[in-house]
């Protein structure tokens, strides 16, 4: 146990826990963060979870299960600020901190013994959990292992206030009974394919050879082979926080008009979305960049309640920020980016109140499906673009 040094730390019911902390009257009450324009649960506190409320659940269903729940609209600025505080404290443990979202990170504590007065990582982490509770009055769950894959799974085992350790000797037996969907990159489609082939538990993958898995599932098969056996050599990369996926364009002639700028923004949003989807990533912070004719750069950020990889959501967030900047200034460049990158497993819960947005999201997914079958270019050419008509009308 003393040699294990890769940890995954995840705050428990982060948004809800912050609201409870800041308003003690809520302590014993079922609290749901979400609502507003979007009709889904973003985070439910553990009281609400016991009553059957889950993340990404439609709000009306959540309120059927728990009619006396207190619904609070997310205050993303506050949550980001506290997320940064926690990250600062993590960085006191090791410089190797790789954030996955505002309340979650991998830490590599190897080689930090001297820094911690001879304490092994397992003890350093236990003290860290106590410190977060004492100083920030929030609780975390920790998974400790020898690789990222198992650390991440472990942190989820005993939530809230969990601390799970998975060593090399128990990796195979630990994984055997787990559902294949816990494997990174196994989404709904892959899970269905695996189920069709009679593979539901990881143990089944452990029985199959690498060549067989690759024959069946291509490159993914190789990952399934390795991860099912607890083999994961991805390192904890501390620049994760700064990592973003973005696209920008410099205009031939400077632009000030809403429609032209929005058209460019839409194209760039699609580019960013495509790259996120290809990498199974989603971003929770959207950044708009504008450069004026006299080379001044304006950068605006917006943190979303849920990570996204959809062009429609990236564009909407960018457009909202862009509209505030339209004051007749001419711009020579526009760019849009997604950061606070994480795996796409929790991305884009269905929007039930904003029916039009949900429809656009479904259309986008249908287009993605076609693109997968017929190639990117073919489908992009057919994509209708609402601003194009208006732009032409203006002229
Ligand atoms: Mg969390």
mmCIF file of C-alpha atoms and ligand atoms in Angstrom:
data_model
loop_
_atom_site.group_PDB
_atom_site.id
_atom_site.type_symbol
_atom_site.label_atom_id
_atom_site.label_comp_id
_atom_site.label_asym_id
_atom_site.label_seq_id
_atom_site.Cartn_x
_atom_site.Cartn_y
_atom_site.Cartn_z
ATOM 1 C CA UNK A 1 0.000 0.000 0.000
ATOM 2 C CA UNK A 2 2.876 2.368 0.704
ATOM 3 C CA UNK A 3 4.023 2.217 -2.906
ATOM 4 C CA UNK A 4 0.710 3.276 -4.439
ATOM 5 C CA UNK A 5 0.887 6.891 -5.526
ATOM 6 C CA UNK A 6 -1.704 7.691 -8.210
ATOM 7 C CA UNK A 7 -4.808 9.238 -6.689
ATOM 8 C CA UNK A 8 -8.121 10.446 -8.013
ATOM 9 C CA UNK A 9 -9.870 13.006 -5.840
ATOM 10 C CA UNK A 10 -13.504 13.916 -6.392
ATOM 11 C CA UNK A 11 -15.630 16.279 -4.318
ATOM 12 C CA UNK A 12 -18.896 14.832 -3.019
ATOM 13 C CA UNK A 13 -22.050 16.375 -4.514
ATOM 14 C CA UNK A 14 -19.944 19.464 -5.065
ATOM 15 C CA UNK A 15 -22.487 22.118 -6.094
ATOM 16 C CA UNK A 16 -25.052 20.974 -3.526
ATOM 17 C CA UNK A 17 -22.465 20.673 -0.761
ATOM 18 C CA UNK A 18 -21.367 24.271 -1.337
ATOM 19 C CA UNK A 19 -24.920 25.580 -1.149
ATOM 20 C CA UNK A 20 -25.511 23.639 2.075
ATOM 21 C CA UNK A 21 -22.296 24.895 3.558
ATOM 22 C CA UNK A 22 -23.237 28.491 2.754
ATOM 23 C CA UNK A 23 -26.777 28.132 4.033
ATOM 24 C CA UNK A 24 -26.909 25.923 7.149
ATOM 25 C CA UNK A 25 -30.712 25.860 7.079
ATOM 26 C CA UNK A 26 -30.425 23.524 4.105
ATOM 27 C CA UNK A 27 -28.294 20.992 5.976
ATOM 28 C CA UNK A 28 -30.883 18.230 6.427
ATOM 29 C CA UNK A 29 -33.067 19.114 3.453
ATOM 30 C CA UNK A 30 -33.071 17.536 0.011
ATOM 31 C CA UNK A 31 -31.288 20.010 -2.263
ATOM 32 C CA UNK A 32 -31.120 19.908 -6.048
ATOM 33 C CA UNK A 33 -28.908 22.172 -8.124
ATOM 34 C CA UNK A 34 -30.305 22.726 -11.597
ATOM 35 C CA UNK A 35 -33.439 24.033 -13.195
ATOM 36 C CA UNK A 36 -33.543 27.492 -14.589
ATOM 37 C CA UNK A 37 -33.847 27.320 -18.307
ATOM 38 C CA UNK A 38 -32.505 23.793 -18.395
ATOM 39 C CA UNK A 39 -34.826 21.223 -16.979
ATOM 40 C CA UNK A 40 -32.354 18.739 -15.616
ATOM 41 C CA UNK A 41 -30.661 17.959 -12.322
ATOM 42 C CA UNK A 42 -27.075 19.122 -12.302
ATOM 43 C CA UNK A 43 -26.219 17.884 -8.806
ATOM 44 C CA UNK A 44 -28.369 16.344 -6.080
ATOM 45 C CA UNK A 45 -27.315 16.257 -2.433
ATOM 46 C CA UNK A 46 -27.182 12.868 -0.711
ATOM 47 C CA UNK A 47 -30.511 13.426 1.059
ATOM 48 C CA UNK A 48 -32.135 13.861 -2.358
ATOM 49 C CA UNK A 49 -30.215 10.881 -3.758
ATOM 50 C CA UNK A 50 -31.605 8.598 -1.092
ATOM 51 C CA UNK A 51 -35.035 9.654 -2.309
ATOM 52 C CA UNK A 52 -34.132 8.609 -5.859
ATOM 53 C CA UNK A 53 -32.893 11.832 -7.440
ATOM 54 C CA UNK A 54 -29.945 11.427 -9.823
ATOM 55 C CA UNK A 55 -27.707 13.739 -11.853
ATOM 56 C CA UNK A 56 -28.979 14.461 -15.368
ATOM 57 C CA UNK A 57 -32.499 13.405 -14.361
ATOM 58 C CA UNK A 58 -35.312 15.533 -15.796
ATOM 59 C CA UNK A 59 -36.350 18.036 -13.134
ATOM 60 C CA UNK A 60 -40.035 17.023 -13.244
ATOM 61 C CA UNK A 61 -39.061 13.423 -12.489
ATOM 62 C CA UNK A 62 -36.766 14.517 -9.693
ATOM 63 C CA UNK A 63 -39.608 16.501 -8.152
ATOM 64 C CA UNK A 64 -41.966 13.545 -8.490
ATOM 65 C CA UNK A 65 -39.509 11.446 -6.498
ATOM 66 C CA UNK A 66 -38.818 14.219 -4.036
ATOM 67 C CA UNK A 67 -41.581 16.884 -4.056
ATOM 68 C CA UNK A 68 -40.177 18.832 -1.109
ATOM 69 C CA UNK A 69 -36.736 19.248 -2.689
ATOM 70 C CA UNK A 70 -35.270 22.723 -2.668
ATOM 71 C CA UNK A 71 -34.153 23.616 -6.180
ATOM 72 C CA UNK A 72 -31.289 26.084 -6.501
ATOM 73 C CA UNK A 73 -29.971 27.544 -9.736
ATOM 74 C CA UNK A 74 -26.275 26.873 -10.234
ATOM 75 C CA UNK A 75 -23.858 29.666 -9.351
ATOM 76 C CA UNK A 76 -21.001 28.577 -11.589
ATOM 77 C CA UNK A 77 -18.750 31.469 -10.684
ATOM 78 C CA UNK A 78 -18.853 30.553 -7.022
ATOM 79 C CA UNK A 79 -18.276 26.854 -7.746
ATOM 80 C CA UNK A 80 -15.315 27.611 -10.023
ATOM 81 C CA UNK A 81 -13.767 29.830 -7.378
ATOM 82 C CA UNK A 82 -13.994 27.108 -4.740
ATOM 83 C CA UNK A 83 -12.756 24.527 -7.249
ATOM 84 C CA UNK A 84 -9.651 26.668 -7.736
ATOM 85 C CA UNK A 85 -9.140 26.897 -3.971
ATOM 86 C CA UNK A 86 -9.165 23.118 -3.724
ATOM 87 C CA UNK A 87 -6.724 22.855 -6.611
ATOM 88 C CA UNK A 88 -4.355 25.236 -4.843
ATOM 89 C CA UNK A 89 -4.387 22.950 -1.809
ATOM 90 C CA UNK A 90 -3.791 19.904 -4.018
ATOM 91 C CA UNK A 91 -0.729 21.609 -5.443
ATOM 92 C CA UNK A 92 0.736 21.719 -1.947
ATOM 93 C CA UNK A 93 0.764 17.900 -2.045
ATOM 94 C CA UNK A 94 2.437 17.516 -5.429
ATOM 95 C CA UNK A 95 3.090 19.595 -8.537
ATOM 96 C CA UNK A 96 1.584 16.726 -10.570
ATOM 97 C CA UNK A 97 -2.097 17.653 -10.413
ATOM 98 C CA UNK A 98 -4.239 17.023 -13.478
ATOM 99 C CA UNK A 99 -7.714 18.539 -13.150
ATOM 100 C CA UNK A 100 -10.544 16.685 -14.882
ATOM 101 C CA UNK A 101 -13.312 19.113 -14.046
ATOM 102 C CA UNK A 102 -13.880 21.848 -11.504
ATOM 103 C CA UNK A 103 -14.199 19.377 -8.630
ATOM 104 C CA UNK A 104 -12.060 16.454 -9.711
ATOM 105 C CA UNK A 105 -8.373 15.758 -10.345
ATOM 106 C CA UNK A 106 -5.687 13.124 -10.663
ATOM 107 C CA UNK A 107 -2.610 13.488 -8.462
ATOM 108 C CA UNK A 108 0.695 11.695 -8.784
ATOM 109 C CA UNK A 109 2.377 11.588 -5.380
ATOM 110 C CA UNK A 110 5.358 9.453 -6.320
ATOM 111 C CA UNK A 111 8.622 10.872 -5.077
ATOM 112 C CA UNK A 112 6.981 13.238 -2.603
ATOM 113 C CA UNK A 113 7.879 11.375 0.578
ATOM 114 C CA UNK A 114 10.586 13.712 1.667
ATOM 115 C CA UNK A 115 8.332 16.695 1.024
ATOM 116 C CA UNK A 116 5.823 15.106 3.397
ATOM 117 C CA UNK A 117 8.221 14.229 6.187
ATOM 118 C CA UNK A 118 8.422 10.559 5.231
ATOM 119 C CA UNK A 119 4.675 9.950 5.096
ATOM 120 C CA UNK A 120 3.437 7.587 2.373
ATOM 121 C CA UNK A 121 0.804 8.918 -0.095
ATOM 122 C CA UNK A 122 -1.997 6.974 1.586
ATOM 123 C CA UNK A 123 -1.487 8.939 4.781
ATOM 124 C CA UNK A 124 -0.871 12.263 3.056
ATOM 125 C CA UNK A 125 -4.210 11.843 1.290
ATOM 126 C CA UNK A 126 -6.114 10.924 4.423
ATOM 127 C CA UNK A 127 -4.804 14.091 6.060
ATOM 128 C CA UNK A 128 -5.744 16.066 2.972
ATOM 129 C CA UNK A 129 -9.359 14.893 3.181
ATOM 130 C CA UNK A 130 -9.463 15.955 6.816
ATOM 131 C CA UNK A 131 -7.993 19.336 5.925
ATOM 132 C CA UNK A 132 -10.597 19.991 3.211
ATOM 133 C CA UNK A 133 -13.340 19.188 5.721
ATOM 134 C CA UNK A 134 -11.805 21.406 8.370
ATOM 135 C CA UNK A 135 -10.917 24.404 6.226
ATOM 136 C CA UNK A 136 -13.485 24.376 3.450
ATOM 137 C CA UNK A 137 -16.222 22.361 5.165
ATOM 138 C CA UNK A 138 -16.631 20.179 2.082
ATOM 139 C CA UNK A 139 -16.032 16.471 1.728
ATOM 140 C CA UNK A 140 -14.086 14.556 -0.878
ATOM 141 C CA UNK A 141 -13.699 10.957 -1.967
ATOM 142 C CA UNK A 142 -10.349 9.450 -2.820
ATOM 143 C CA UNK A 143 -9.233 6.525 -4.934
ATOM 144 C CA UNK A 144 -5.627 5.403 -4.620
ATOM 145 C CA UNK A 145 -3.961 2.958 -6.958
ATOM 146 C CA UNK A 146 -0.966 2.440 -9.249
ATOM 147 C CA UNK A 147 -2.702 3.791 -12.369
ATOM 148 C CA UNK A 148 -5.245 6.429 -13.353
ATOM 149 C CA UNK A 149 -7.890 3.992 -14.533
ATOM 150 C CA UNK A 150 -8.163 2.186 -11.210
ATOM 151 C CA UNK A 151 -7.756 5.318 -9.092
ATOM 152 C CA UNK A 152 -10.729 6.858 -10.867
ATOM 153 C CA UNK A 153 -12.922 3.806 -10.356
ATOM 154 C CA UNK A 154 -11.834 3.491 -6.752
ATOM 155 C CA UNK A 155 -12.784 7.050 -5.813
ATOM 156 C CA UNK A 156 -16.350 6.253 -6.804
ATOM 157 C CA UNK A 157 -16.643 3.087 -4.698
ATOM 158 C CA UNK A 158 -17.391 4.474 -1.256
ATOM 159 C CA UNK A 159 -18.818 7.917 -1.900
ATOM 160 C CA UNK A 160 -19.358 10.177 0.024
ATOM 161 C CA UNK A 161 -16.248 10.601 2.198
ATOM 162 C CA UNK A 162 -14.817 7.472 0.629
ATOM 163 C CA UNK A 163 -11.247 6.267 0.533
ATOM 164 C CA UNK A 164 -10.644 3.171 -1.587
ATOM 165 C CA UNK A 165 -7.335 1.566 -2.385
ATOM 166 C CA UNK A 166 -6.705 -0.872 -5.243
ATOM 167 C CA UNK A 167 -3.303 -2.513 -5.451
ATOM 168 C CA UNK A 168 -1.717 -4.457 -8.287
ATOM 169 C CA UNK A 169 -2.389 -7.875 -6.785
ATOM 170 C CA UNK A 170 -6.141 -7.329 -6.442
ATOM 171 C CA UNK A 171 -6.635 -5.436 -9.718
ATOM 172 C CA UNK A 172 -7.884 -8.412 -11.747
ATOM 173 C CA UNK A 173 -10.353 -9.636 -9.155
ATOM 174 C CA UNK A 174 -11.485 -6.085 -8.390
ATOM 175 C CA UNK A 175 -12.294 -5.483 -12.050
ATOM 176 C CA UNK A 176 -13.859 -8.879 -12.770
ATOM 177 C CA UNK A 177 -17.392 -8.057 -11.583
ATOM 178 C CA UNK A 178 -17.495 -4.444 -12.746
ATOM 179 C CA UNK A 179 -19.710 -3.389 -15.618
ATOM 180 C CA UNK A 180 -17.853 -2.728 -18.884
ATOM 181 C CA UNK A 181 -19.339 0.770 -18.995
ATOM 182 C CA UNK A 182 -16.885 1.936 -16.315
ATOM 183 C CA UNK A 183 -14.101 1.613 -18.894
ATOM 184 C CA UNK A 184 -13.098 4.989 -20.288
ATOM 185 C CA UNK A 185 -14.376 5.378 -23.836
ATOM 186 C CA UNK A 186 -17.097 2.732 -23.539
ATOM 187 C CA UNK A 187 -20.209 4.766 -24.243
ATOM 188 C CA UNK A 188 -23.738 3.696 -24.971
ATOM 189 C CA UNK A 189 -22.967 2.435 -28.478
ATOM 190 C CA UNK A 190 -19.911 0.409 -27.496
ATOM 191 C CA UNK A 191 -21.744 -1.020 -24.515
ATOM 192 C CA UNK A 192 -24.565 -2.207 -26.783
ATOM 193 C CA UNK A 193 -22.051 -3.784 -29.169
ATOM 194 C CA UNK A 194 -20.347 -5.563 -26.295
ATOM 195 C CA UNK A 195 -23.648 -6.762 -24.826
ATOM 196 C CA UNK A 196 -24.608 -8.160 -28.230
ATOM 197 C CA UNK A 197 -21.401 -10.192 -28.096
ATOM 198 C CA UNK A 198 -22.239 -11.398 -24.600
ATOM 199 C CA UNK A 199 -19.785 -9.087 -22.831
ATOM 200 C CA UNK A 200 -21.305 -7.241 -19.880
ATOM 201 C CA UNK A 201 -18.752 -7.631 -17.110
ATOM 202 C CA UNK A 202 -15.070 -6.856 -17.346
ATOM 203 C CA UNK A 203 -14.313 -10.457 -16.349
ATOM 204 C CA UNK A 204 -15.512 -11.536 -19.777
ATOM 205 C CA UNK A 205 -12.960 -9.251 -21.423
ATOM 206 C CA UNK A 206 -10.252 -10.748 -19.244
ATOM 207 C CA UNK A 207 -10.970 -14.129 -20.831
ATOM 208 C CA UNK A 208 -10.481 -12.842 -24.388
ATOM 209 C CA UNK A 209 -7.109 -12.456 -26.084
ATOM 210 C CA UNK A 210 -5.717 -9.200 -27.412
ATOM 211 C CA UNK A 211 -5.831 -10.355 -31.054
ATOM 212 C CA UNK A 212 -9.462 -11.435 -30.706
ATOM 213 C CA UNK A 213 -10.514 -8.131 -29.124
ATOM 214 C CA UNK A 214 -8.698 -6.167 -31.802
ATOM 215 C CA UNK A 215 -10.288 -8.238 -34.542
ATOM 216 C CA UNK A 216 -13.709 -7.488 -33.075
ATOM 217 C CA UNK A 217 -13.394 -3.856 -32.005
ATOM 218 C CA UNK A 218 -10.327 -2.408 -33.715
ATOM 219 C CA UNK A 219 -8.196 0.042 -31.749
ATOM 220 C CA UNK A 220 -10.799 0.140 -28.975
ATOM 221 C CA UNK A 221 -10.265 -3.615 -28.615
ATOM 222 C CA UNK A 222 -6.676 -3.064 -27.651
ATOM 223 C CA UNK A 223 -7.709 -0.563 -24.984
ATOM 224 C CA UNK A 224 -10.344 -2.995 -23.694
ATOM 225 C CA UNK A 225 -7.692 -5.695 -23.448
ATOM 226 C CA UNK A 226 -5.321 -3.559 -21.460
ATOM 227 C CA UNK A 227 -7.740 -1.749 -19.172
ATOM 228 C CA UNK A 228 -9.658 -4.928 -18.329
ATOM 229 C CA UNK A 229 -6.370 -6.232 -16.951
ATOM 230 C CA UNK A 230 -5.612 -3.044 -15.051
ATOM 231 C CA UNK A 231 -2.883 -1.993 -17.479
ATOM 232 C CA UNK A 232 -2.889 1.753 -17.932
ATOM 233 C CA UNK A 233 0.320 3.672 -18.440
ATOM 234 C CA UNK A 234 -1.158 7.131 -18.941
ATOM 235 C CA UNK A 235 0.775 9.563 -16.792
ATOM 236 C CA UNK A 236 -0.688 12.352 -14.692
ATOM 237 C CA UNK A 237 -0.069 15.467 -16.774
ATOM 238 C CA UNK A 238 -0.160 18.677 -14.776
ATOM 239 C CA UNK A 239 -0.863 20.960 -17.709
ATOM 240 C CA UNK A 240 -4.322 19.417 -17.965
ATOM 241 C CA UNK A 241 -5.860 22.620 -16.605
ATOM 242 C CA UNK A 242 -4.426 24.723 -19.356
ATOM 243 C CA UNK A 243 -5.373 22.297 -22.061
ATOM 244 C CA UNK A 244 -8.065 23.497 -24.343
ATOM 245 C CA UNK A 245 -9.392 22.847 -27.775
ATOM 246 C CA UNK A 246 -9.957 25.967 -29.796
ATOM 247 C CA UNK A 247 -10.236 27.366 -33.292
ATOM 248 C CA UNK A 248 -9.925 30.883 -34.611
ATOM 249 C CA UNK A 249 -10.049 32.730 -37.880
ATOM 250 C CA UNK A 250 -8.638 36.021 -39.136
ATOM 251 C CA UNK A 251 -10.936 37.869 -41.521
ATOM 252 C CA UNK A 252 -9.910 39.167 -44.936
ATOM 253 C CA UNK A 253 -11.774 42.367 -44.132
ATOM 254 C CA UNK A 254 -12.550 43.478 -40.583
ATOM 255 C CA UNK A 255 -16.100 42.789 -39.425
ATOM 256 C CA UNK A 256 -18.494 44.512 -37.019
ATOM 257 C CA UNK A 257 -21.834 42.988 -37.975
ATOM 258 C CA UNK A 258 -23.636 40.449 -35.876
ATOM 259 C CA UNK A 259 -24.557 38.114 -38.697
ATOM 260 C CA UNK A 260 -21.119 37.823 -40.262
ATOM 261 C CA UNK A 261 -19.443 37.381 -36.903
ATOM 262 C CA UNK A 262 -22.031 34.820 -35.818
ATOM 263 C CA UNK A 263 -21.549 32.888 -39.047
ATOM 264 C CA UNK A 264 -17.820 32.663 -38.395
ATOM 265 C CA UNK A 265 -18.459 31.731 -34.772
ATOM 266 C CA UNK A 266 -20.803 28.942 -35.836
ATOM 267 C CA UNK A 267 -18.227 27.420 -38.203
ATOM 268 C CA UNK A 268 -15.545 27.580 -35.518
ATOM 269 C CA UNK A 269 -17.887 26.049 -32.922
ATOM 270 C CA UNK A 270 -18.421 23.117 -35.251
ATOM 271 C CA UNK A 271 -14.684 22.668 -35.679
ATOM 272 C CA UNK A 272 -14.131 22.652 -31.916
ATOM 273 C CA UNK A 273 -17.058 20.294 -31.393
ATOM 274 C CA UNK A 274 -15.742 17.871 -33.993
ATOM 275 C CA UNK A 275 -12.371 17.711 -32.307
ATOM 276 C CA UNK A 276 -13.926 17.196 -28.880
ATOM 277 C CA UNK A 277 -16.120 14.377 -30.177
ATOM 278 C CA UNK A 278 -13.214 12.689 -31.937
ATOM 279 C CA UNK A 279 -11.302 12.624 -28.672
ATOM 280 C CA UNK A 280 -14.273 11.655 -26.471
ATOM 281 C CA UNK A 281 -13.813 14.908 -24.589
ATOM 282 C CA UNK A 282 -16.125 17.628 -23.353
ATOM 283 C CA UNK A 283 -15.339 21.116 -22.083
ATOM 284 C CA UNK A 284 -17.047 22.978 -19.273
ATOM 285 C CA UNK A 285 -15.591 26.420 -19.908
ATOM 286 C CA UNK A 286 -16.196 28.189 -23.197
ATOM 287 C CA UNK A 287 -13.861 31.026 -24.136
ATOM 288 C CA UNK A 288 -14.545 33.655 -26.762
ATOM 289 C CA UNK A 289 -11.672 35.596 -28.248
ATOM 290 C CA UNK A 290 -11.995 38.729 -30.335
ATOM 291 C CA UNK A 291 -9.210 40.868 -31.711
ATOM 292 C CA UNK A 292 -10.011 44.443 -32.666
ATOM 293 C CA UNK A 293 -8.669 46.309 -35.703
ATOM 294 C CA UNK A 294 -6.048 47.933 -33.457
ATOM 295 C CA UNK A 295 -4.882 44.494 -32.205
ATOM 296 C CA UNK A 296 -6.486 44.606 -28.780
ATOM 297 C CA UNK A 297 -7.605 41.183 -27.620
ATOM 298 C CA UNK A 298 -10.828 40.661 -25.726
ATOM 299 C CA UNK A 299 -11.232 37.308 -24.000
ATOM 300 C CA UNK A 300 -14.475 36.274 -22.334
ATOM 301 C CA UNK A 301 -15.191 33.067 -20.394
ATOM 302 C CA UNK A 302 -18.342 31.270 -19.467
ATOM 303 C CA UNK A 303 -18.522 28.156 -17.302
ATOM 304 C CA UNK A 304 -21.436 25.857 -18.128
ATOM 305 C CA UNK A 305 -23.386 23.804 -15.572
ATOM 306 C CA UNK A 306 -22.452 20.645 -17.492
ATOM 307 C CA UNK A 307 -19.557 19.829 -19.811
ATOM 308 C CA UNK A 308 -20.418 19.932 -23.491
ATOM 309 C CA UNK A 309 -19.129 18.675 -26.800
ATOM 310 C CA UNK A 310 -22.059 19.878 -28.912
ATOM 311 C CA UNK A 311 -21.493 22.590 -31.514
ATOM 312 C CA UNK A 312 -24.894 24.036 -30.691
ATOM 313 C CA UNK A 313 -24.057 24.602 -27.005
ATOM 314 C CA UNK A 314 -20.568 25.899 -27.729
ATOM 315 C CA UNK A 315 -22.020 28.310 -30.258
ATOM 316 C CA UNK A 316 -24.838 29.477 -27.944
ATOM 317 C CA UNK A 317 -22.413 30.237 -25.132
ATOM 318 C CA UNK A 318 -20.063 32.024 -27.540
ATOM 319 C CA UNK A 319 -22.890 34.002 -29.107
ATOM 320 C CA UNK A 320 -24.128 35.224 -25.735
ATOM 321 C CA UNK A 321 -20.672 36.544 -24.911
ATOM 322 C CA UNK A 322 -20.172 37.949 -28.386
ATOM 323 C CA UNK A 323 -23.377 39.966 -28.344
ATOM 324 C CA UNK A 324 -22.153 41.961 -25.368
ATOM 325 C CA UNK A 325 -19.096 42.997 -27.369
ATOM 326 C CA UNK A 326 -20.954 44.330 -30.394
ATOM 327 C CA UNK A 327 -20.634 48.087 -30.025
ATOM 328 C CA UNK A 328 -19.684 49.013 -33.568
ATOM 329 C CA UNK A 329 -16.063 47.962 -33.046
ATOM 330 C CA UNK A 330 -14.489 46.268 -36.041
ATOM 331 C CA UNK A 331 -12.851 42.927 -35.380
ATOM 332 C CA UNK A 332 -10.076 41.276 -37.340
ATOM 333 C CA UNK A 333 -10.202 37.906 -35.588
ATOM 334 C CA UNK A 334 -12.665 35.701 -33.766
ATOM 335 C CA UNK A 335 -11.959 32.483 -31.897
ATOM 336 C CA UNK A 336 -13.792 30.050 -29.665
ATOM 337 C CA UNK A 337 -12.409 27.383 -27.351
ATOM 338 C CA UNK A 338 -13.433 24.777 -24.815
ATOM 339 C CA UNK A 339 -11.397 24.140 -21.677
ATOM 340 C CA UNK A 340 -11.738 22.378 -18.310
ATOM 341 C CA UNK A 341 -11.641 19.317 -20.525
ATOM 342 C CA UNK A 342 -12.867 15.978 -19.277
ATOM 343 C CA UNK A 343 -14.077 12.690 -20.648
ATOM 344 C CA UNK A 344 -17.469 12.968 -22.330
ATOM 345 C CA UNK A 345 -19.281 10.547 -20.038
ATOM 346 C CA UNK A 346 -21.207 13.294 -18.214
ATOM 347 C CA UNK A 347 -21.546 15.638 -21.153
ATOM 348 C CA UNK A 348 -24.739 17.231 -22.415
ATOM 349 C CA UNK A 349 -27.643 15.880 -20.404
ATOM 350 C CA UNK A 350 -30.866 16.211 -22.371
ATOM 351 C CA UNK A 351 -32.454 19.639 -22.099
ATOM 352 C CA UNK A 352 -36.142 19.216 -21.411
ATOM 353 C CA UNK A 353 -37.372 22.718 -20.840
ATOM 354 C CA UNK A 354 -35.643 24.302 -23.799
ATOM 355 C CA UNK A 355 -37.306 22.028 -26.335
ATOM 356 C CA UNK A 356 -35.696 23.742 -29.312
ATOM 357 C CA UNK A 357 -32.208 23.201 -27.863
ATOM 358 C CA UNK A 358 -32.951 19.533 -27.198
ATOM 359 C CA UNK A 359 -34.151 19.183 -30.786
ATOM 360 C CA UNK A 360 -31.016 20.820 -32.142
ATOM 361 C CA UNK A 361 -28.877 18.541 -29.973
ATOM 362 C CA UNK A 362 -30.657 15.479 -31.352
ATOM 363 C CA UNK A 363 -30.251 16.772 -34.903
ATOM 364 C CA UNK A 364 -26.563 17.309 -34.270
ATOM 365 C CA UNK A 365 -26.170 13.762 -32.977
ATOM 366 C CA UNK A 366 -28.018 12.420 -36.028
ATOM 367 C CA UNK A 367 -25.648 14.366 -38.259
ATOM 368 C CA UNK A 368 -22.706 12.942 -36.318
ATOM 369 C CA UNK A 369 -24.059 9.461 -36.967
ATOM 370 C CA UNK A 370 -24.249 10.144 -40.699
ATOM 371 C CA UNK A 371 -20.809 11.685 -40.661
ATOM 372 C CA UNK A 372 -19.485 8.520 -39.080
ATOM 373 C CA UNK A 373 -20.942 6.485 -41.938
ATOM 374 C CA UNK A 374 -20.381 8.737 -44.946
ATOM 375 C CA UNK A 375 -17.473 10.971 -43.991
ATOM 376 C CA UNK A 376 -17.213 14.500 -42.620
ATOM 377 C CA UNK A 377 -17.329 16.558 -45.791
ATOM 378 C CA UNK A 378 -20.461 15.021 -47.247
ATOM 379 C CA UNK A 379 -22.537 15.884 -44.208
ATOM 380 C CA UNK A 380 -21.070 19.302 -43.569
ATOM 381 C CA UNK A 381 -22.069 20.433 -47.035
ATOM 382 C CA UNK A 382 -25.672 19.544 -46.289
ATOM 383 C CA UNK A 383 -25.781 21.250 -42.900
ATOM 384 C CA UNK A 384 -28.196 24.143 -42.938
ATOM 385 C CA UNK A 385 -27.065 27.261 -41.257
ATOM 386 C CA UNK A 386 -29.690 29.680 -39.937
ATOM 387 C CA UNK A 387 -27.547 32.797 -40.146
ATOM 388 C CA UNK A 388 -26.800 32.363 -43.836
ATOM 389 C CA UNK A 389 -30.330 33.333 -44.889
ATOM 390 C CA UNK A 390 -30.412 36.427 -42.721
ATOM 391 C CA UNK A 391 -27.021 37.491 -43.931
ATOM 392 C CA UNK A 392 -28.149 37.296 -47.518
ATOM 393 C CA UNK A 393 -31.328 39.164 -46.713
ATOM 394 C CA UNK A 394 -29.314 41.976 -45.210
ATOM 395 C CA UNK A 395 -27.506 42.607 -48.415
HETATM 396 MG MG1 LIG B 1 -17.793 15.291 -7.941
#
